[in-house]
PDB file of C-alpha atoms in Angstrom:
ATOM      1  CA  MET S   1      -0.543  -0.291  -0.092  1.00 48.00           C
ATOM      2  CA  PRO S   2       1.575   3.353  -0.903  1.00 52.00           C
ATOM      3  CA  ALA S   3       2.073   5.921   1.309  1.00 51.00           C
ATOM      4  CA  PHE S   4       0.213   8.758  -1.175  1.00 50.00           C
ATOM      5  CA  ASP S   5      -3.177   6.643  -0.707  1.00 51.00           C
ATOM      6  CA  PHE S   6      -4.642   9.898   1.391  1.00 47.00           C
ATOM      7  CA  TYR S   7      -3.938  12.084  -1.453  1.00 48.00           C
ATOM      8  CA  ASP S   8      -5.368  10.195  -4.329  1.00 56.00           C
ATOM      9  CA  ALA S   9      -7.802  13.055  -6.029  1.00 59.00           C
ATOM     10  CA  ASP S  10     -10.118  10.191  -6.878  1.00 74.00           C
ATOM     11  CA  PRO S  11     -11.846   9.429  -3.350  1.00 75.00           C
ATOM     12  CA  ILE S  12     -10.699  13.440  -2.030  1.00 73.00           C
ATOM     13  CA  CYS S  13     -12.935  15.202  -5.422  1.00 72.00           C
ATOM     14  CA  GLN S  14     -16.351  12.358  -4.301  1.00 73.00           C
ATOM     15  CA  ILE S  15     -16.423  13.483  -0.999  1.00 76.00           C
ATOM     16  CA  ALA S  16     -16.412  17.206  -1.750  1.00 73.00           C
ATOM     17  CA  ILE S  17     -18.601  16.606  -4.438  1.00 69.00           C
ATOM     18  CA  ASN S  18     -21.057  15.028  -2.184  1.00 72.00           C
ATOM     19  CA  LEU S  19     -20.445  17.524   0.530  1.00 73.00           C
ATOM     20  CA  PHE S  20     -21.800  20.365  -1.789  1.00 69.00           C
ATOM     21  CA  TYR S  21     -24.624  18.388  -3.835  1.00 69.00           C
ATOM     22  CA  GLY S  22     -25.670  17.778  -0.159  1.00 68.00           C
ATOM     23  CA  TRP S  23     -25.664  21.445   0.927  1.00 68.00           C
ATOM     24  CA  GLY S  24     -27.325  22.207  -1.963  1.00 62.00           C
ATOM     25  CA  TYR S  25     -24.729  23.450  -4.037  1.00 62.00           C
ATOM     26  CA  ASN S  26     -23.243  22.648  -7.743  1.00 61.00           C
ATOM     27  CA  PHE S  27     -20.588  25.496  -8.749  1.00 63.00           C
ATOM     28  CA  TYR S  28     -20.746  24.531 -12.742  1.00 64.00           C
ATOM     29  CA  ARG S  29     -24.078  25.368 -12.261  1.00 69.00           C
ATOM     30  CA  THR S  30     -25.266  28.762 -14.053  1.00 75.00           C
ATOM     31  CA  GLU S  31     -27.208  29.710 -11.230  1.00 73.00           C
ATOM     32  CA  ASN S  32     -24.620  30.174  -9.144  1.00 73.00           C
ATOM     33  CA  GLN S  33     -22.439  31.843 -10.726  1.00 77.00           C
ATOM     34  CA  LEU S  34     -24.954  34.349 -12.393  1.00 79.00           C
ATOM     35  CA  ARG S  35     -25.507  34.454  -8.037  1.00 79.00           C
ATOM     36  CA  ALA S  36     -22.215  35.072  -7.253  1.00 79.00           C
ATOM     37  CA  ASP S  37     -21.780  37.676  -9.629  1.00 83.00           C
ATOM     38  CA  ASN S  38     -25.282  39.792  -8.732  1.00 84.00           C
ATOM     39  CA  GLN S  39     -23.585  39.680  -4.818  1.00 86.00           C
ATOM     40  CA  LEU S  40     -20.694  40.919  -6.519  1.00 88.00           C
ATOM     41  CA  VAL S  41     -22.034  43.405  -8.861  1.00 89.00           C
ATOM     42  CA  ARG S  42     -23.346  44.544  -4.880  1.00 91.00           C
ATOM     43  CA  ALA S  43     -20.634  44.960  -2.938  1.00 92.00           C
ATOM     44  CA  LYS S  44     -18.991  46.636  -5.947  1.00 94.00           C
ATOM     45  CA  ALA S  45     -22.619  49.768  -5.426  1.00 94.00           C
ATOM     46  CA  SER S  46     -22.222  49.377  -1.969  1.00 96.00           C
ATOM     47  CA  TRP S  47     -18.582  50.463  -2.173  1.00 95.00           C
ATOM     48  CA  LEU S  48     -19.316  53.282  -4.501  1.00 96.00           C
ATOM     49  CA  LEU S  49     -21.699  54.175  -2.332  1.00 97.00           C
ATOM     50  CA  GLY S  50     -19.626  54.197   1.047  1.00 97.00           C
ATOM     51  CA  ARG S  51     -17.020  55.927  -1.034  1.00 97.00           C
ATOM     52  CA  ALA S  52     -19.612  58.876  -1.746  1.00 98.00           C
ATOM     53  CA  ALA S  53     -20.794  59.344   1.554  1.00 98.00           C
ATOM     54  CA  ALA S  54     -17.383  59.408   2.888  1.00 98.00           C
ATOM     55  CA  ALA S  55     -16.591  62.503   0.801  1.00 98.00           C
ATOM     56  CA  VAL S  56     -20.088  64.326   1.802  1.00 98.00           C
ATOM     57  CA  SER S  57     -18.827  63.660   5.665  1.00 97.00           C
ATOM     58  CA  ALA S  58     -15.101  64.944   4.688  1.00 97.00           C
ATOM     59  CA  ALA S  59     -17.315  68.198   3.151  1.00 97.00           C
ATOM     60  CA  GLU S  60     -19.821  68.392   6.145  1.00 97.00           C
ATOM     61  CA  SER S  61     -16.469  68.729   8.464  1.00 97.00           C
ATOM     62  CA  ASP S  62     -14.559  70.610   6.130  1.00 97.00           C
ATOM     63  CA  TYR S  63     -17.834  73.246   6.317  1.00 97.00           C
ATOM     64  CA  ARG S  64     -18.310  72.989   9.914  1.00 96.00           C
ATOM     65  CA  ARG S  65     -14.809  74.306  10.444  1.00 95.00           C
ATOM     66  CA  GLU S  66     -14.743  77.201   8.504  1.00 94.00           C
ATOM     67  CA  PHE S  67     -18.348  78.338   8.915  1.00 95.00           C
ATOM     68  CA  LEU S  68     -18.869  77.374  12.035  1.00 93.00           C
ATOM     69  CA  PRO S  69     -16.477  78.707  14.473  1.00 91.00           C
ATOM     70  CA  PRO S  70     -16.479  77.648  18.413  1.00 91.00           C
ATOM     71  CA  PRO S  71     -18.777  80.531  20.600  1.00 90.00           C
ATOM     72  CA  SER S  72     -16.960  83.845  21.366  1.00 90.00           C
ATOM     73  CA  ARG S  73     -18.065  87.174  23.590  1.00 92.00           C
ATOM     74  CA  GLU S  74     -18.869  88.528  20.007  1.00 91.00           C
ATOM     75  CA  HIS S  75     -20.874  85.704  18.372  1.00 88.00           C
ATOM     76  CA  PRO S  76     -22.224  83.743  21.133  1.00 91.00           C
ATOM     77  CA  PHE S  77     -24.383  81.923  18.866  1.00 91.00           C
ATOM     78  CA  PRO S  78     -23.592  79.853  15.362  1.00 91.00           C
ATOM     79  CA  ASP S  79     -24.999  81.556  12.111  1.00 93.00           C
ATOM     80  CA  ALA S  80     -28.157  80.179  11.494  1.00 94.00           C
ATOM     81  CA  ALA S  81     -28.415  79.556   7.394  1.00 95.00           C
ATOM     82  CA  ALA S  82     -24.374  77.949   8.401  1.00 95.00           C
ATOM     83  CA  VAL S  83     -26.253  75.525  11.291  1.00 96.00           C
ATOM     84  CA  ALA S  84     -28.813  74.492   8.418  1.00 97.00           C
ATOM     85  CA  SER S  85     -26.546  74.130   5.301  1.00 97.00           C
ATOM     86  CA  ALA S  86     -24.509  71.810   7.804  1.00 97.00           C
ATOM     87  CA  GLN S  87     -27.468  69.676   8.982  1.00 97.00           C
ATOM     88  CA  LYS S  88     -28.454  69.107   5.190  1.00 97.00           C
ATOM     89  CA  LEU S  89     -24.594  67.817   4.652  1.00 97.00           C
ATOM     90  CA  GLU S  90     -25.044  66.232   7.357  1.00 97.00           C
ATOM     91  CA  ARG S  91     -28.635  64.554   5.815  1.00 98.00           C
ATOM     92  CA  LEU S  92     -26.962  63.772   2.960  1.00 98.00           C
ATOM     93  CA  ALA S  93     -24.500  61.726   3.850  1.00 98.00           C
ATOM     94  CA  LYS S  94     -26.889  59.421   6.330  1.00 98.00           C
ATOM     95  CA  SER S  95     -29.296  58.816   3.226  1.00 97.00           C
ATOM     96  CA  ILE S  96     -25.688  57.625   1.208  1.00 98.00           C
ATOM     97  CA  THR S  97     -24.839  55.409   4.024  1.00 97.00           C
ATOM     98  CA  SER S  98     -28.751  53.878   4.467  1.00 97.00           C
ATOM     99  CA  LEU S  99     -29.173  53.422   0.483  1.00 96.00           C
ATOM    100  CA  GLU S 100     -25.179  51.503   0.967  1.00 96.00           C
ATOM    101  CA  LEU S 101     -26.779  49.148   3.524  1.00 95.00           C
ATOM    102  CA  LEU S 102     -29.716  48.484   2.050  1.00 94.00           C
ATOM    103  CA  ILE S 103     -28.113  47.379  -0.952  1.00 94.00           C
ATOM    104  CA  GLN S 104     -25.756  45.163   1.264  1.00 91.00           C
ATOM    105  CA  GLN S 105     -28.941  43.970   2.308  1.00 90.00           C
ATOM    106  CA  GLN S 106     -30.772  43.268  -0.994  1.00 86.00           C
ATOM    107  CA  PRO S 107     -31.487  39.262  -1.702  1.00 79.00           C
ATOM    108  CA  VAL S 108     -30.791  37.098  -4.066  1.00 72.00           C
ATOM    109  CA  PRO S 109     -33.973  34.390  -5.521  1.00 66.00           C
ATOM    110  CA  GLU S 110     -33.356  31.645  -3.007  1.00 64.00           C
ATOM    111  CA  ASN S 111     -31.383  28.654  -4.015  1.00 63.00           C
ATOM    112  CA  ASP S 112     -33.802  25.584  -1.858  1.00 63.00           C
ATOM    113  CA  ARG S 113     -36.032  22.671  -3.853  1.00 63.00           C
ATOM    114  CA  MET S 114     -39.401  25.136  -3.423  1.00 61.00           C
ATOM    115  CA  THR S 115     -38.485  28.127  -4.995  1.00 60.00           C
ATOM    116  CA  GLN S 116     -36.561  25.789  -7.898  1.00 61.00           C
ATOM    117  CA  ARG S 117     -40.083  23.775  -7.709  1.00 59.00           C
ATOM    118  CA  TYR S 118     -42.276  27.333  -8.862  1.00 59.00           C
ATOM    119  CA  ARG S 119     -39.477  29.110 -10.332  1.00 62.00           C
ATOM    120  CA  LYS S 120     -36.792  29.379 -12.878  1.00 69.00           C
ATOM    121  CA  GLU S 121     -33.660  31.121 -11.025  1.00 70.00           C
ATOM    122  CA  ALA S 122     -31.305  31.489 -13.610  1.00 72.00           C
ATOM    123  CA  PRO S 123     -33.686  33.523 -15.804  1.00 77.00           C
ATOM    124  CA  THR S 124     -34.674  35.807 -12.418  1.00 78.00           C
ATOM    125  CA  LEU S 125     -31.179  36.015 -11.944  1.00 77.00           C
ATOM    126  CA  GLN S 126     -30.940  37.066 -16.137  1.00 79.00           C
ATOM    127  CA  THR S 127     -33.422  39.576 -15.631  1.00 81.00           C
ATOM    128  CA  LEU S 128     -31.654  41.253 -12.912  1.00 84.00           C
ATOM    129  CA  ILE S 129     -28.412  41.509 -14.502  1.00 84.00           C
ATOM    130  CA  THR S 130     -29.950  44.454 -16.192  1.00 84.00           C
ATOM    131  CA  GLN S 131     -31.108  46.370 -12.843  1.00 88.00           C
ATOM    132  CA  ASP S 132     -27.346  45.493 -11.707  1.00 88.00           C
ATOM    133  CA  GLN S 133     -25.659  47.778 -14.871  1.00 89.00           C
ATOM    134  CA  LEU S 134     -27.849  50.860 -13.296  1.00 90.00           C
ATOM    135  CA  LEU S 135     -27.542  50.547 -10.333  1.00 92.00           C
ATOM    136  CA  VAL S 136     -23.885  50.195 -10.796  1.00 93.00           C
ATOM    137  CA  GLY S 137     -23.943  53.302 -12.999  1.00 93.00           C
ATOM    138  CA  ARG S 138     -25.936  55.401 -11.171  1.00 94.00           C
ATOM    139  CA  CYS S 139     -24.133  54.366  -7.694  1.00 94.00           C
ATOM    140  CA  GLU S 140     -21.138  55.162 -10.002  1.00 94.00           C
ATOM    141  CA  MET S 141     -22.821  58.680 -10.961  1.00 94.00           C
ATOM    142  CA  LEU S 142     -23.794  59.872  -7.963  1.00 96.00           C
ATOM    143  CA  ARG S 143     -19.669  58.911  -6.584  1.00 95.00           C
ATOM    144  CA  SER S 144     -18.298  61.012  -9.364  1.00 94.00           C
ATOM    145  CA  LEU S 145     -20.616  64.198  -8.814  1.00 95.00           C
ATOM    146  CA  VAL S 146     -19.780  64.274  -4.267  1.00 97.00           C
ATOM    147  CA  GLU S 147     -15.857  63.244  -4.946  1.00 96.00           C
ATOM    148  CA  ASP S 148     -13.342  65.847  -4.573  1.00 95.00           C
ATOM    149  CA  GLN S 149     -16.690  68.163  -4.041  1.00 96.00           C
ATOM    150  CA  PRO S 150     -16.531  71.229  -1.424  1.00 96.00           C
ATOM    151  CA  ALA S 151     -19.010  71.589   0.253  1.00 96.00           C
ATOM    152  CA  SER S 152     -20.553  74.872  -2.177  1.00 95.00           C
ATOM    153  CA  ALA S 153     -20.966  72.150  -4.326  1.00 96.00           C
ATOM    154  CA  LEU S 154     -22.846  70.213  -2.782  1.00 96.00           C
ATOM    155  CA  LEU S 155     -25.444  72.306  -1.194  1.00 96.00           C
ATOM    156  CA  GLY S 156     -24.922  74.328  -4.445  1.00 96.00           C
ATOM    157  CA  ASN S 157     -25.691  70.901  -6.707  1.00 95.00           C
ATOM    158  CA  LEU S 158     -28.285  69.171  -3.880  1.00 96.00           C
ATOM    159  CA  SER S 159     -30.666  68.886  -5.954  1.00 96.00           C
ATOM    160  CA  SER S 160     -29.584  66.559  -8.900  1.00 96.00           C
ATOM    161  CA  ILE S 161     -27.670  64.737  -5.285  1.00 97.00           C
ATOM    162  CA  GLU S 162     -30.976  63.716  -4.166  1.00 97.00           C
ATOM    163  CA  ASN S 163     -33.005  62.526  -7.208  1.00 96.00           C
ATOM    164  CA  GLY S 164     -29.461  60.609  -8.446  1.00 95.00           C
ATOM    165  CA  LEU S 165     -30.618  58.879  -4.637  1.00 97.00           C
ATOM    166  CA  GLN S 166     -34.324  59.084  -5.525  1.00 97.00           C
ATOM    167  CA  ALA S 167     -33.071  56.879  -9.102  1.00 95.00           C
ATOM    168  CA  ILE S 168     -31.496  54.261  -6.923  1.00 96.00           C
ATOM    169  CA  ARG S 169     -34.639  53.900  -4.828  1.00 96.00           C
ATOM    170  CA  SER S 170     -36.134  53.550  -7.372  1.00 95.00           C
ATOM    171  CA  ASN S 171     -34.028  50.891  -9.050  1.00 93.00           C
ATOM    172  CA  LEU S 172     -33.697  48.985  -5.935  1.00 93.00           C
ATOM    173  CA  GLU S 173     -37.366  48.356  -5.474  1.00 93.00           C
ATOM    174  CA  GLU S 174     -37.750  47.018  -9.189  1.00 92.00           C
ATOM    175  CA  ARG S 175     -35.504  45.265  -8.338  1.00 88.00           C
ATOM    176  CA  ALA S 176     -37.440  43.723  -5.355  1.00 86.00           C
ATOM    177  CA  VAL S 177     -40.556  43.264  -7.787  1.00 88.00           C
ATOM    178  CA  ILE S 178     -38.719  41.232 -10.060  1.00 83.00           C
ATOM    179  CA  LEU S 179     -37.882  38.943  -7.202  1.00 79.00           C
ATOM    180  CA  LEU S 180     -41.391  39.054  -6.434  1.00 77.00           C
ATOM    181  CA  HIS S 181     -42.628  38.257  -9.645  1.00 72.00           C
ATOM    182  CA  PRO S 182     -39.913  36.545 -11.116  1.00 58.00           C
ATOM    183  CA  ALA S 183     -39.278  35.825 -15.161  1.00 53.00           C
TER     184      ALA S 183
END
């Protein structure tokens, strides 16, 4: 009996394949590749929104440092307009962060026998590709709109930034409809 029987690939591969099938996973199925791609795309979209939120937070910090100095005897209270602008930037950063988290929590079609019995997973995931393209494109547009911009530019561009956020929200709603009513 050779000493290297333990490293024989055939029985080890058979055990691994049996485990994969037992876990409901076969890495050669198209559905698994599409599901993994979907998760990767959502992770990248979330990353783009994370960069956008960080840029807005940095602009807010710079704005507060410049326009909201510590109180003094001459100016014991901050300028109300500056406070309102700083709060707008803060709300904007929170909105972007909440969308980032929402993208991370988006479901993909389940990989269980009941789902496979009543709907076809691959066509549903193929339909999600269009939504994923829109999602990533919109997240990148938002990131490019806010990154490396001063607070004044963000405040001046606030309506188009909020329109971008609304477009991403509607994209996520359409994605939910696809998952509820599969192809």
